[in-house]
Amino acid sequence: MKDQVFPHRHLLGIEGLTPIEINHLLDLSERYIAVNRSSKKTNESLKGRTIINLFFENSTRTRTSFELAALRLGANVINMQVETSSVAKGETLIDTAVTLNAMHPDVLAVRHSDSGAVKLLADKVNCGVVNGGDGSHEHPTQALLDALTIRRRKGRLSGLIVAICGDVLHSRVARSNFYLLLTMGARVRIIAPKTLIPSGVNRLGVEVFTDMSKGLKDADIVMMLRVQNERMKGSFIPSVREYFRFFGLDRQKLAQAKPDALIMHPGPMNRGTEIDSDVADDFERSAIREQVELGVAVRMAVLEVLAKNNMAFTSAGAGK
Ligand code: ASP
């Protein structure tokens, strides 16, 4: 039977999800935090199911997190090494998807450097697909784990002022967070140099700042983003030193935010570019380690829901 609150086959993005669906995924994730902190750490709810991690782009934490999540639910997990697979021999994205589909996985967790590639793949398979990050488009499980971290630390999402700072233009984390936080009633600000602000972003309902001291004023959450050099064609920032001076988070800039403002970063961090080690490692204020921890719980909840929904879709013969 499909999950009654989240009856979808795939999780390709946060855009379009309702507050009820988001809260449901967060509530399900919450239950796994205790399992992950216990010594046994296992639950057999996906025993016999198959999850394939298909990562066309580098990843340490997201891939490991999906793998651990699947293992802790008792599923069988395969990690596709894209560099050594047929993709390196020129097999197309679709061919790869169709080949993997023939092995009857329950869920594919897919990361790709092109925005939209994960959706394209989802349209060609008849199993569940979770987007592990597509280009600069969406990274839904990251936004869910960020929301879970905030909800646990602050008790709510609604009404909070969340400042998302740095390379917004190239960030799928920022985009998924806009959708989630605005849907849940938070106030979202972005703070970035003009060259790293996506055009038309204010139409989404976010407030735009180019000055850290103004944008951080009274913020409850300060979410720093990695400068994504690999997605920059040309020069978007004058120099690392200059960038850090104006947009890097240090004590002085942080002082503009609320005294108990939470510091977040999706990782991997460029210390000394977008964040100073002094604030990143301040465990009273920084939730960066907790974000990684809660990521496993969120992925357990998402894999569980999608694998169960997949059974229902498959047995109903719905095809896709
Ligand atoms: N790990 C996050 C992502 O895959 C953030 C980053 O890479 O900057 O998008």
XYZ file of C-alpha atoms and ligand atoms in Angstrom:
329
model
C 0.000 0.000 0.000
C 1.243 3.476 -0.868
C 2.104 5.911 1.888
C -1.131 7.807 2.412
C 0.455 11.205 2.990
C 3.315 10.903 0.490
C 1.925 8.726 -2.320
C 4.547 9.729 -4.912
C 6.745 7.416 -6.888
C 9.783 9.729 -6.909
C 11.345 12.531 -4.902
C 12.857 14.729 -7.599
C 12.600 18.061 -5.825
C 10.968 20.051 -3.067
C 9.128 22.329 -5.505
C 5.446 21.462 -5.423
C 5.447 19.546 -2.127
C 2.847 20.617 0.401
C 3.543 21.570 4.037
C 1.766 18.350 5.084
C 4.025 16.207 2.884
C 7.161 17.979 4.104
C 6.167 17.648 7.766
C 5.352 13.984 7.211
C 8.842 13.259 5.816
C 10.405 15.200 8.707
C 8.320 13.306 11.265
C 9.298 9.946 9.725
C 12.965 11.021 9.775
C 12.719 12.021 13.411
C 12.001 8.386 14.358
C 15.291 7.242 12.831
C 17.492 9.597 14.817
C 17.206 7.389 17.905
C 17.847 4.225 15.838
C 21.027 5.807 14.462
C 22.190 6.758 17.941
C 21.610 3.282 19.346
C 24.261 0.576 19.230
C 22.301 -1.761 16.930
C 21.332 0.860 14.338
C 19.259 -1.516 12.268
C 15.699 -1.913 11.323
C 14.609 -4.571 8.857
C 11.878 -2.618 7.143
C 13.528 -2.819 3.700
C 14.865 -6.376 4.016
C 15.169 -7.939 0.579
C 14.747 -4.632 -1.260
C 17.405 -3.261 -3.607
C 18.679 0.300 -3.656
C 21.144 1.445 -6.328
C 23.289 4.539 -5.823
C 24.055 5.982 -9.239
C 26.391 8.939 -8.879
C 27.616 10.644 -12.048
C 29.202 13.403 -9.983
C 31.585 13.233 -7.031
C 30.177 12.920 -3.589
C 31.390 11.774 -0.226
C 28.707 12.546 2.296
C 25.562 12.188 0.190
C 26.544 8.846 -1.329
C 27.731 7.430 1.981
C 24.639 8.740 3.670
C 22.304 7.024 1.163
C 24.338 3.837 1.462
C 24.226 3.790 5.260
C 20.545 4.669 5.235
C 19.736 1.721 2.961
C 21.931 -0.691 4.938
C 20.380 0.364 8.236
C 16.963 -0.469 6.805
C 18.206 -3.940 5.867
C 18.191 -3.341 2.083
C 20.757 -4.596 -0.432
C 22.779 -1.704 -1.817
C 24.824 -1.387 -4.978
C 27.069 1.602 -5.586
C 27.579 2.262 -9.271
C 31.096 3.532 -9.882
C 30.394 5.730 -12.829
C 34.042 6.272 -13.830
C 34.573 2.515 -14.215
C 31.146 1.665 -15.592
C 29.846 1.638 -19.146
C 29.146 5.346 -18.842
C 32.885 5.848 -19.220
C 32.649 3.764 -22.419
C 30.064 6.152 -23.794
C 26.792 4.524 -22.728
C 24.163 7.225 -22.483
C 22.262 8.237 -19.384
C 19.104 6.627 -20.710
C 20.831 3.368 -21.666
C 22.275 3.175 -18.172
C 18.884 3.788 -16.649
C 17.190 1.159 -18.781
C 19.947 -1.374 -18.000
C 19.683 -0.795 -14.264
C 15.912 -0.863 -14.465
C 16.087 -4.378 -15.929
C 17.686 -5.501 -12.654
C 14.507 -4.535 -10.790
C 15.790 -2.144 -8.151
C 13.236 -0.635 -5.788
C 14.845 2.807 -5.654
C 17.616 4.549 -7.571
C 19.423 7.404 -5.787
C 20.866 9.502 -8.585
C 23.253 12.438 -8.767
C 24.117 14.144 -12.034
C 25.905 17.343 -13.012
C 23.114 18.419 -15.404
C 19.974 20.083 -14.108
C 16.989 17.985 -15.179
C 18.976 14.780 -15.853
C 17.483 12.947 -12.858
C 13.933 13.693 -14.023
C 14.823 12.477 -17.523
C 16.056 9.223 -16.029
C 13.007 8.880 -13.760
C 10.766 9.072 -16.827
C 12.477 5.998 -18.314
C 12.429 3.579 -15.388
C 9.717 1.817 -13.443
C 11.174 2.104 -9.974
C 11.353 4.951 -7.486
C 13.972 7.646 -8.049
C 15.380 10.045 -5.477
C 17.338 13.033 -6.661
C 20.718 13.178 -4.913
C 21.462 16.518 -6.578
C 21.087 17.548 -10.238
C 23.318 20.364 -11.460
C 22.289 23.623 -9.897
C 18.624 22.594 -9.816
C 17.559 20.694 -6.662
C 18.919 18.597 -3.812
C 15.746 17.665 -1.927
C 17.203 15.416 0.788
C 19.662 18.186 1.716
C 16.797 20.674 2.208
C 14.905 18.107 4.285
C 17.894 17.453 6.532
C 18.461 21.196 6.884
C 14.821 21.646 7.867
C 15.007 18.793 10.364
C 18.123 20.349 11.926
C 16.433 23.749 12.210
C 13.169 22.313 13.518
C 14.971 20.377 16.255
C 17.137 23.306 17.322
C 14.524 26.060 17.043
C 11.314 24.100 17.539
C 9.739 25.427 14.317
C 10.388 26.687 10.802
C 7.587 29.165 10.461
C 8.464 32.812 11.148
C 12.231 32.238 11.340
C 14.573 34.504 9.380
C 16.942 32.310 7.357
C 19.880 33.999 5.619
C 21.345 31.888 2.783
C 24.734 33.317 1.871
C 27.236 32.946 -0.925
C 27.150 31.177 -4.273
C 23.376 31.063 -4.659
C 23.588 31.073 -8.445
C 25.120 27.594 -8.693
C 23.544 26.071 -5.592
C 20.938 23.308 -5.773
C 20.981 23.365 -1.967
C 19.834 26.991 -1.985
C 17.062 26.299 -4.501
C 15.633 23.326 -2.592
C 15.860 25.330 0.617
C 13.953 28.281 -0.892
C 11.071 26.029 -1.828
C 11.015 24.217 1.480
C 11.470 27.175 3.800
C 9.011 29.436 1.976
C 6.418 26.638 1.865
C 6.831 26.187 5.621
C 6.388 29.909 6.348
C 9.982 30.978 7.048
C 11.377 34.301 5.788
C 14.240 33.694 3.393
C 17.003 36.181 2.623
C 19.842 35.648 0.209
C 23.123 37.474 0.578
C 25.550 37.256 -2.323
C 27.706 39.298 -4.662
C 25.681 40.546 -7.652
C 27.428 38.033 -9.944
C 26.157 35.098 -7.865
C 22.476 36.086 -7.590
C 20.187 34.148 -9.982
C 18.082 36.476 -12.112
C 14.431 36.715 -11.077
C 15.049 35.074 -7.699
C 13.022 37.745 -5.907
C 9.931 36.526 -7.757
C 10.115 33.424 -5.550
C 9.533 35.602 -2.500
C 13.071 35.801 -1.102
C 14.648 39.088 0.004
C 17.911 39.882 -1.755
C 20.968 41.540 -0.140
C 24.493 42.215 -1.368
C 25.784 43.366 2.013
C 26.378 40.791 4.754
C 25.909 43.226 7.636
C 22.446 44.217 6.388
C 21.333 40.757 5.323
C 22.436 39.043 8.527
C 20.659 41.524 10.781
C 18.546 39.578 13.285
C 18.805 36.312 11.331
C 17.869 33.148 13.241
C 19.758 30.891 10.837
C 22.921 31.648 8.859
C 23.309 29.092 6.077
C 26.618 29.374 4.230
C 27.077 27.914 0.731
C 30.199 26.519 -0.882
C 31.716 28.542 -3.708
C 31.163 26.068 -6.571
C 34.253 26.604 -8.683
C 33.476 23.516 -10.767
C 30.271 25.111 -12.081
C 31.815 28.514 -12.844
C 32.676 29.201 -16.446
C 34.592 32.457 -16.231
C 35.327 34.672 -13.303
C 32.527 35.260 -10.796
C 34.626 36.420 -7.847
C 37.655 38.700 -7.909
C 39.810 36.635 -5.505
C 39.397 34.334 -2.521
C 40.760 37.038 -0.215
C 38.344 39.617 -1.465
C 35.433 37.145 -1.332
C 36.197 36.195 2.256
C 36.490 39.835 3.247
C 32.992 40.685 2.018
C 31.092 37.405 2.112
C 33.020 34.979 4.329
C 31.397 34.269 7.686
C 33.534 35.281 10.639
C 32.736 36.413 14.200
C 32.441 40.024 13.223
C 29.814 39.465 10.539
C 28.026 36.854 12.645
C 27.550 39.456 15.389
C 24.801 41.050 13.238
C 22.640 37.931 13.506
C 20.622 36.989 16.613
C 22.875 36.016 19.546
C 21.626 32.425 19.316
C 21.671 32.228 15.507
C 22.522 28.789 14.187
C 25.377 28.367 11.683
C 24.856 25.836 8.887
C 26.781 24.630 5.829
C 25.888 21.683 3.540
C 29.547 20.723 3.092
C 32.129 20.304 1.830
C 33.381 23.583 3.319
C 35.997 25.809 1.775
C 37.461 27.101 5.025
C 38.835 30.592 4.586
C 36.719 31.213 1.461
C 33.077 31.215 2.608
C 33.560 30.385 6.291
C 36.168 30.881 8.975
C 37.179 27.796 10.974
C 36.589 29.712 14.167
C 32.818 29.851 13.550
C 32.525 26.538 11.658
C 33.992 24.687 14.644
C 32.078 26.549 17.345
C 29.892 23.648 18.421
C 27.602 25.821 20.522
C 26.558 27.741 17.427
C 27.411 25.481 14.514
C 25.023 22.691 13.479
C 27.236 21.462 10.647
C 27.996 18.038 12.176
C 24.377 17.582 13.154
C 23.337 18.225 9.540
C 25.472 15.261 8.457
C 24.075 13.070 11.231
C 20.446 13.910 10.469
C 21.056 13.349 6.763
C 21.145 9.602 7.357
C 17.800 9.678 9.199
C 16.190 11.731 6.415
C 17.462 9.338 3.735
C 16.159 6.358 5.704
C 12.703 7.935 5.778
C 12.773 8.840 2.077
C 14.080 5.438 0.922
C 11.534 3.655 3.061
C 8.592 5.625 1.710
C 9.723 5.368 -1.923
C 10.519 1.635 -1.708
C 7.103 0.923 -0.211
C 5.350 3.119 -2.746
C 7.275 1.354 -5.505
C 5.789 -2.000 -4.428
C 2.326 -0.538 -4.668
C 3.010 1.059 -8.080
C 4.551 -2.168 -9.391
C 1.801 -4.438 -8.162
C -0.830 -2.066 -9.540
C 0.961 -2.462 -12.911
C 1.141 1.273 -13.224
C 4.382 1.127 -15.207
C 5.761 4.469 -14.242
N 27.086 18.819 -1.081
C 26.198 19.823 -1.610
C 25.776 19.487 -3.022
O 26.046 18.416 -3.487
C 26.749 21.186 -1.502
C 27.995 21.456 -2.271
O 28.532 20.580 -2.952
O 28.415 22.585 -2.213
O 25.163 20.303 -3.658
